[in-house]
């Protein structure tokens, strides 16, 4: 009788609760546990994370794994979206579902990241067939950015109350997004999974990791400091990018270099150095920090000798995202080179001149140069521009005012917007010419013509192109004066060493304030 009672208790516990844990350390998502669904649309990336793969079209994919009904539990996981989420590019994490196929109408609960407007948040929904009920509307803007990297925790109490907490990459503790009871709970669910809805260009930009479903966890989630530091992942070229540089501060102000974690790895900035070039030789190599400094995916960090000066001069959205360096390389006000250096390898490099500033700025002192695109080489023409006046002429610790995503969908050349107004207000200050080619190595000549067919500006001359990138026109003509408002034609001629030629004509409008 005792043995039967013990067996019954074990069976009851296992039926009421099924624990899940998968960090993909085995480089496999088909066993232990087995994920079912759009298996050919996912892979394990080089960082040991579950990632969607490239698709030739827009789509909706999912993976699900068995997890029986839970009445009191905590779900926790890591998610990274290498794009700004929207109503057409978003992720859902199904905490509970009564069906394996997450693309069908079902009953359950899901977290959604991506919605209409610019106030993206982390939201909890209940789904009943084809209807969806918002239970927790997360705090506006916490999931808004060019790249999202966060840990998400969801608690469900025995009384049926849901509690949603999130921790973005640059944060040390979880933030409560909200709590909600559920008056109409969904019963008899047996699946947990993820769903990705995307346009073609975003198809391979969904990353998931560290799935855990276990007993209710009410710990506040503060990230402890690791005694003696921690071992970050190896820094490779392209992992960390130069995002913004202030080389000509006002008065006795301080220089700064903003860097961006463009990878899916957590790295240690004590492995990184800042340097410059003197007489064609790497010079003035300065270690960023002697102590361990975590650098999370999608995070911006500002390097300077005087953080307080930068905070006093400019708006800083993340006041803790500074590393105070003992000394920095000397960056001249007229021209210079900023180099990120790790383990005898150049991670990123940007050569600047004061002529890169918006020509109509009378005094460039205190105006930073911001990177326009992270998908284009730092030294591509037009990829660094003066920070917008509306943003205070610098944006330390957060997204650049001049940042533009490459929106070209098909092979060829397109314009990010057909209208632009070069007034340095942070909105369409330059004409962004986007290109996407089948192969790298084509050579471009790009000329701007006015409405009378007269060439006014040579934007690119025998410029070697990569497979994808952008080129900008700031509205200035060859005489370095602002072209008048009106209609212009972008004429691009691309050719390769085999004599293949492609020609493109794109109209645009240079507008001015009325």
XYZ file of C-alpha atoms in Angstrom:
514
model
C 0.000 0.000 0.000
C 2.852 2.402 0.845
C 4.526 1.652 -2.497
C 1.280 2.341 -4.358
C 0.813 5.611 -2.493
C 4.404 6.691 -3.276
C 3.930 5.849 -6.959
C 0.668 7.818 -7.018
C 2.372 10.890 -5.475
C 5.218 10.787 -7.990
C 2.775 10.370 -10.858
C 0.629 13.256 -9.605
C 3.588 15.635 -9.266
C 4.944 14.779 -12.714
C 1.510 15.195 -14.267
C 0.899 18.565 -12.621
C 4.281 19.989 -13.503
C 6.809 19.333 -16.259
C 10.150 21.106 -16.032
C 11.997 22.269 -19.150
C 15.570 23.466 -19.518
C 17.454 23.956 -22.794
C 20.513 26.150 -23.371
C 21.466 24.359 -26.639
C 24.947 23.539 -25.332
C 24.703 20.215 -27.163
C 24.337 22.121 -30.471
C 21.093 20.229 -31.079
C 17.414 21.121 -30.808
C 15.963 17.837 -32.100
C 16.604 15.796 -28.953
C 16.480 16.226 -25.177
C 14.136 18.027 -25.540
C 12.835 17.589 -29.058
C 11.571 20.779 -30.728
C 9.008 20.214 -33.469
C 7.637 22.404 -36.233
C 9.603 24.503 -38.746
C 12.822 22.643 -37.978
C 14.484 23.491 -41.316
C 14.001 27.195 -40.578
C 16.199 27.168 -37.456
C 19.801 26.344 -36.590
C 22.217 26.518 -33.667
C 24.545 29.473 -34.322
C 28.263 29.684 -33.530
C 27.453 31.117 -30.103
C 25.377 28.074 -29.215
C 21.988 29.786 -29.536
C 18.797 28.904 -31.390
C 18.543 31.170 -34.444
C 16.243 31.471 -37.452
C 17.840 30.957 -40.870
C 17.699 33.038 -44.032
C 14.536 32.797 -46.114
C 13.833 33.883 -49.683
C 10.450 35.309 -48.713
C 8.399 36.691 -45.850
C 7.009 34.061 -43.546
C 5.824 32.736 -40.201
C 7.742 29.898 -38.539
C 7.650 28.172 -35.169
C 9.179 25.544 -32.923
C 7.374 23.837 -30.044
C 8.314 21.311 -27.394
C 6.241 19.306 -24.929
C 5.453 20.950 -21.614
C 2.396 19.779 -19.745
C -0.019 21.970 -17.836
C 1.533 24.050 -15.055
C -0.462 25.807 -12.352
C 2.348 27.559 -10.459
C 5.623 28.152 -12.297
C 8.276 30.492 -13.692
C 9.249 30.755 -17.333
C 12.581 32.409 -18.131
C 14.500 32.817 -21.402
C 16.790 35.049 -23.458
C 15.651 36.674 -26.702
C 17.517 38.800 -29.229
C 16.028 40.530 -32.267
C 18.661 42.068 -34.532
C 16.208 44.659 -35.843
C 13.592 47.097 -34.620
C 10.428 45.041 -33.988
C 7.192 46.097 -35.672
C 3.734 44.837 -36.602
C 5.249 42.953 -39.569
C 8.417 41.720 -37.823
C 7.797 40.337 -34.345
C 8.345 37.392 -32.030
C 5.940 35.432 -29.881
C 6.942 33.084 -27.078
C 4.093 30.710 -26.297
C 4.260 29.915 -22.583
C 1.348 27.510 -22.901
C -0.482 26.140 -25.928
C -2.991 23.364 -26.402
C -1.592 22.690 -29.897
C 1.865 21.904 -31.217
C 1.330 23.969 -34.397
C 1.671 27.539 -33.154
C 0.664 28.906 -36.572
C -2.876 27.579 -36.089
C -5.723 28.952 -34.002
C -5.111 27.683 -30.476
C -5.731 28.245 -26.797
C -2.896 29.446 -24.571
C -0.702 32.357 -23.508
C 2.111 34.186 -25.279
C 4.578 37.067 -24.894
C 4.750 39.334 -27.957
C 7.580 41.715 -28.895
C 6.646 43.969 -31.819
C 3.584 46.103 -32.543
C 2.348 49.158 -34.426
C 4.027 52.472 -33.619
C 7.308 53.344 -31.946
C 6.350 52.399 -28.376
C 7.145 48.683 -28.590
C 6.799 46.886 -25.278
C 6.854 43.399 -23.775
C 3.208 42.255 -23.655
C 1.380 39.174 -22.324
C -1.694 37.878 -24.159
C -4.235 35.100 -23.693
C -5.302 33.432 -26.944
C -8.670 31.745 -27.398
C -8.906 30.340 -30.899
C -8.594 33.286 -33.267
C -9.139 35.951 -30.583
C -6.428 37.562 -28.446
C -6.833 39.294 -25.079
C -4.130 41.628 -23.754
C -3.486 40.733 -20.103
C -0.348 42.784 -19.408
C 0.526 45.861 -21.486
C 4.243 46.337 -20.778
C 5.901 49.696 -20.305
C 6.047 51.732 -23.528
C 9.392 51.916 -25.294
C 11.237 49.174 -23.393
C 11.286 46.975 -26.503
C 11.952 49.830 -28.915
C 15.361 50.066 -30.569
C 17.410 49.021 -33.559
C 18.272 45.796 -31.726
C 16.558 44.046 -28.808
C 18.402 41.814 -26.344
C 16.650 40.871 -23.123
C 15.933 38.240 -20.498
C 12.260 37.676 -19.831
C 10.733 36.102 -16.733
C 7.061 35.246 -16.294
C 5.589 34.073 -13.010
C 2.229 32.361 -12.650
C 0.941 31.962 -9.104
C -1.310 29.195 -7.769
C -4.141 31.757 -7.768
C -3.736 32.272 -11.521
C -2.085 35.701 -11.352
C 0.495 36.473 -14.053
C 3.578 38.652 -13.380
C 5.798 39.776 -16.261
C 9.394 40.932 -15.663
C 12.108 41.883 -18.170
C 15.788 42.774 -18.063
C 17.291 44.508 -21.088
C 20.920 43.865 -22.002
C 22.317 46.976 -20.328
C 20.383 46.438 -17.063
C 21.424 44.651 -13.874
C 17.988 43.796 -12.480
C 14.548 42.783 -13.715
C 11.869 45.439 -14.209
C 8.258 44.520 -13.529
C 6.166 45.191 -16.624
C 2.877 44.449 -14.878
C 0.620 41.971 -13.095
C -2.767 40.602 -14.075
C -5.255 38.008 -12.819
C -6.892 35.795 -15.406
C -10.619 35.354 -14.925
C -10.900 32.904 -17.823
C -7.850 30.633 -17.540
C -6.966 28.282 -20.378
C -6.906 24.640 -19.316
C -5.294 21.471 -20.693
C -2.253 22.892 -22.453
C 0.715 20.742 -23.383
C 3.192 22.783 -25.435
C 5.756 25.580 -25.090
C 7.378 27.271 -28.097
C 8.472 30.263 -30.153
C 6.984 31.869 -33.254
C 8.703 34.312 -35.637
C 6.838 36.538 -38.094
C 9.120 38.328 -40.539
C 9.729 40.078 -43.822
C 12.411 38.604 -46.068
C 15.187 40.913 -44.815
C 14.552 39.976 -41.148
C 14.156 36.228 -41.596
C 17.468 35.220 -39.978
C 17.529 37.820 -37.205
C 15.661 35.977 -34.398
C 17.779 34.464 -31.588
C 16.661 32.520 -28.480
C 18.538 30.886 -25.605
C 18.468 29.642 -22.003
C 14.898 28.368 -21.814
C 13.885 27.409 -18.278
C 10.511 26.388 -16.902
C 10.535 25.516 -13.235
C 9.064 26.174 -9.810
C 7.855 29.683 -9.006
C 10.857 32.030 -8.654
C 10.273 35.293 -6.790
C 13.942 36.349 -6.647
C 14.289 40.018 -7.792
C 16.855 38.965 -10.368
C 19.708 41.363 -9.621
C 22.842 40.395 -11.484
C 25.612 39.851 -8.922
C 29.111 41.087 -9.475
C 31.449 38.208 -10.196
C 34.377 38.285 -7.738
C 37.619 38.568 -9.641
C 35.856 39.398 -12.898
C 34.446 37.072 -15.545
C 35.640 35.537 -18.769
C 33.943 37.168 -21.740
C 33.776 35.596 -25.175
C 36.561 36.220 -27.663
C 36.245 39.549 -29.480
C 36.390 39.200 -33.270
C 36.411 41.862 -36.023
C 32.910 43.261 -36.439
C 31.744 42.202 -32.973
C 32.256 45.672 -31.513
C 31.790 48.725 -33.750
C 32.670 52.396 -33.427
C 29.302 54.144 -33.187
C 30.054 57.796 -32.416
C 33.125 60.009 -31.976
C 33.533 63.436 -30.403
C 37.031 64.652 -31.293
C 36.490 68.421 -31.072
C 34.780 69.124 -27.716
C 33.709 72.554 -26.574
C 36.269 74.553 -24.565
C 38.075 72.313 -22.093
C 35.615 69.466 -22.586
C 36.521 65.803 -23.078
C 36.648 63.601 -26.162
C 34.531 60.466 -26.247
C 34.228 57.330 -28.351
C 30.961 55.410 -28.261
C 31.078 51.700 -29.110
C 28.276 49.244 -29.914
C 28.068 45.492 -29.321
C 27.044 44.282 -32.762
C 27.275 40.593 -31.845
C 25.209 38.078 -29.903
C 28.019 37.618 -27.367
C 28.675 39.004 -23.909
C 32.246 40.337 -23.994
C 34.713 41.766 -21.508
C 35.918 45.272 -22.330
C 39.121 44.667 -20.378
C 40.168 42.651 -23.453
C 39.799 45.733 -25.674
C 42.080 48.705 -26.305
C 41.666 52.083 -27.980
C 44.397 53.298 -30.334
C 45.209 55.689 -33.161
C 47.699 55.914 -36.040
C 50.791 58.047 -36.159
C 53.045 58.030 -39.220
C 51.218 54.971 -40.601
C 51.939 53.008 -37.426
C 49.592 51.882 -34.685
C 50.195 54.301 -31.830
C 49.057 55.297 -28.348
C 47.406 51.969 -27.476
C 45.299 52.506 -24.345
C 43.672 49.613 -22.499
C 40.019 50.463 -21.921
C 39.836 49.008 -18.420
C 41.999 46.991 -16.053
C 38.840 45.586 -14.458
C 36.251 43.332 -16.037
C 33.435 45.256 -17.735
C 30.517 43.313 -19.204
C 29.437 44.401 -22.677
C 26.067 42.900 -23.627
C 24.588 42.416 -27.125
C 22.914 45.550 -28.470
C 24.465 47.754 -25.781
C 26.129 51.154 -26.282
C 29.029 52.174 -24.021
C 30.867 55.500 -24.012
C 34.649 55.653 -23.461
C 36.018 58.902 -22.064
C 38.354 60.302 -19.416
C 35.609 62.546 -18.004
C 32.102 60.990 -17.911
C 30.720 63.837 -15.806
C 31.677 66.391 -18.467
C 29.826 64.390 -21.143
C 26.758 63.989 -18.916
C 26.705 67.728 -18.234
C 27.056 68.643 -21.909
C 24.632 66.138 -23.459
C 21.507 64.114 -22.759
C 22.440 60.558 -21.751
C 19.685 57.940 -21.651
C 21.882 55.437 -19.786
C 24.078 57.332 -17.281
C 25.741 54.096 -16.128
C 26.886 53.143 -19.641
C 30.263 54.896 -19.317
C 33.777 53.557 -18.865
C 36.162 56.099 -17.387
C 39.577 55.649 -18.954
C 42.743 56.832 -17.249
C 43.934 58.257 -20.563
C 42.891 58.147 -24.206
C 44.768 58.484 -27.488
C 45.031 62.075 -28.711
C 42.401 62.597 -31.406
C 43.247 65.739 -33.384
C 40.512 68.241 -34.237
C 41.267 68.330 -37.976
C 41.762 64.641 -38.773
C 42.609 61.353 -37.138
C 41.909 57.646 -36.831
C 40.089 55.735 -34.087
C 41.001 52.064 -33.743
C 39.542 49.302 -31.577
C 42.202 46.708 -30.881
C 42.013 43.278 -29.197
C 44.476 40.405 -29.051
C 46.684 41.854 -31.833
C 43.636 42.245 -34.082
C 41.939 45.397 -35.358
C 38.284 45.017 -34.434
C 37.065 48.235 -36.085
C 38.663 51.377 -37.509
C 37.346 54.816 -38.442
C 39.327 57.627 -40.093
C 37.706 61.041 -39.732
C 38.246 64.612 -40.877
C 36.490 67.787 -39.768
C 35.198 68.095 -43.352
C 32.811 65.233 -42.605
C 30.682 67.609 -40.558
C 27.492 69.010 -42.054
C 28.790 71.904 -44.194
C 26.244 74.417 -42.919
C 27.246 73.992 -39.268
C 29.051 77.244 -38.463
C 30.974 75.918 -35.455
C 31.529 72.129 -35.243
C 33.002 72.296 -31.724
C 31.017 69.962 -29.501
C 29.350 68.203 -32.444
C 29.960 64.464 -32.677
C 30.145 62.330 -35.799
C 27.581 59.519 -35.693
C 27.545 56.258 -37.608
C 24.651 55.975 -40.029
C 24.655 52.180 -40.504
C 26.182 49.218 -38.685
C 25.840 47.024 -41.789
C 28.292 49.187 -43.747
C 32.029 49.638 -43.227
C 32.875 52.564 -40.961
C 34.833 54.303 -43.726
C 32.214 53.965 -46.460
C 31.445 57.424 -47.901
C 28.753 59.165 -45.891
C 28.564 56.527 -43.146
C 29.441 59.096 -40.459
C 27.521 62.369 -40.205
C 27.154 65.234 -37.766
C 24.783 64.452 -34.916
C 21.463 66.245 -35.304
C 20.953 69.628 -33.705
C 17.548 68.459 -32.446
C 19.351 65.743 -30.440
C 21.786 68.220 -28.875
C 24.600 67.467 -31.369
C 25.537 64.146 -29.696
C 23.767 61.004 -28.454
C 26.114 59.283 -25.981
C 24.885 55.890 -24.609
C 21.942 55.464 -26.987
C 20.852 55.095 -30.625
C 22.365 57.649 -33.010
C 20.161 60.466 -34.266
C 21.446 59.849 -37.810
C 21.036 56.042 -37.737
C 19.354 54.615 -40.841
C 18.625 50.984 -41.632
C 19.288 49.592 -45.097
C 15.765 48.965 -46.417
C 16.570 47.646 -49.900
C 14.454 44.532 -50.478
C 15.496 43.295 -53.917
C 18.745 43.118 -55.838
C 19.779 46.500 -57.188
C 19.666 50.096 -55.994
C 16.881 51.900 -54.128
C 16.414 55.043 -52.053
C 15.649 54.846 -48.347
C 13.292 57.796 -48.894
C 12.647 59.763 -52.075
C 12.426 63.022 -50.118
C 15.078 64.533 -47.845
C 15.792 67.884 -46.221
C 19.460 68.603 -45.387
C 18.876 70.825 -42.352
C 20.547 68.618 -39.679
C 17.353 68.208 -37.662
C 17.805 64.443 -37.396
C 15.007 63.549 -39.844
C 15.984 62.546 -43.400
C 18.983 64.878 -43.390
C 20.607 62.989 -46.252
C 19.515 61.008 -49.265
C 20.402 57.389 -48.473
C 21.173 55.323 -51.565
C 20.876 51.628 -50.665
C 22.367 48.828 -52.718
C 22.093 45.055 -52.591
C 24.036 42.967 -55.105
C 24.390 39.294 -55.861
C 28.167 39.542 -55.502
C 30.637 41.919 -53.906
C 33.284 43.678 -55.980
C 31.206 45.685 -58.435
C 32.376 49.246 -59.129
C 30.036 52.219 -58.931
C 29.871 55.659 -60.507
C 26.974 57.671 -59.080
C 26.068 61.187 -60.210
C 23.280 63.561 -59.178
C 21.533 65.500 -61.998
C 19.144 68.424 -61.630
C 15.785 68.573 -63.422
C 17.444 70.086 -66.488
C 19.809 67.147 -66.857
C 22.880 69.032 -65.637
C 25.246 67.041 -63.371
C 25.709 68.843 -60.056
C 27.422 66.287 -57.805
C 29.595 63.213 -58.274
C 28.683 61.052 -55.262
C 30.850 58.047 -56.132
C 33.669 57.607 -58.619
C 35.005 54.113 -59.300
C 33.903 53.058 -55.819
C 34.234 49.335 -55.084
C 31.055 48.026 -53.462
C 30.374 45.230 -51.030
C 27.407 42.918 -51.422
C 25.145 45.281 -49.470
C 25.429 48.802 -48.109
C 24.542 52.467 -48.388
C 25.925 55.658 -49.933
C 24.604 59.094 -49.008
C 24.193 62.501 -50.619
C 24.103 65.436 -48.195
C 22.484 67.853 -50.669
C 25.710 69.725 -51.443
C 26.849 70.287 -55.020
C 30.388 70.060 -56.420
C 30.973 73.690 -55.378
C 30.247 72.648 -51.760
C 27.120 74.804 -51.551
C 23.637 73.530 -50.783
C 21.675 72.649 -53.912
C 18.309 74.443 -54.255
C 15.059 72.686 -53.436
C 13.709 70.704 -56.355
C 13.635 67.404 -58.212
C 16.881 65.537 -58.859
C 17.882 62.309 -60.558
C 20.298 59.784 -59.056
C 22.082 58.061 -61.925
C 24.102 54.991 -60.928
C 26.231 52.927 -63.251
C 27.634 49.669 -61.861
C 30.128 47.478 -63.694
C 32.489 44.593 -63.000
C 35.828 43.454 -64.412
C 34.029 41.159 -66.878
C 32.314 44.101 -68.566
C 28.836 43.579 -67.129
C 27.074 46.924 -66.678
C 23.905 47.838 -64.781
C 22.306 51.282 -64.857
C 19.772 52.805 -62.479
C 17.868 56.105 -62.478
C 16.062 57.139 -59.307
C 14.186 60.451 -58.862
C 14.294 62.285 -55.538
C 13.185 65.572 -54.013
C 15.371 67.941 -52.028
C 12.999 69.831 -49.735
C 13.426 72.837 -47.490
C 11.379 74.317 -44.690
C 8.637 76.702 -45.720
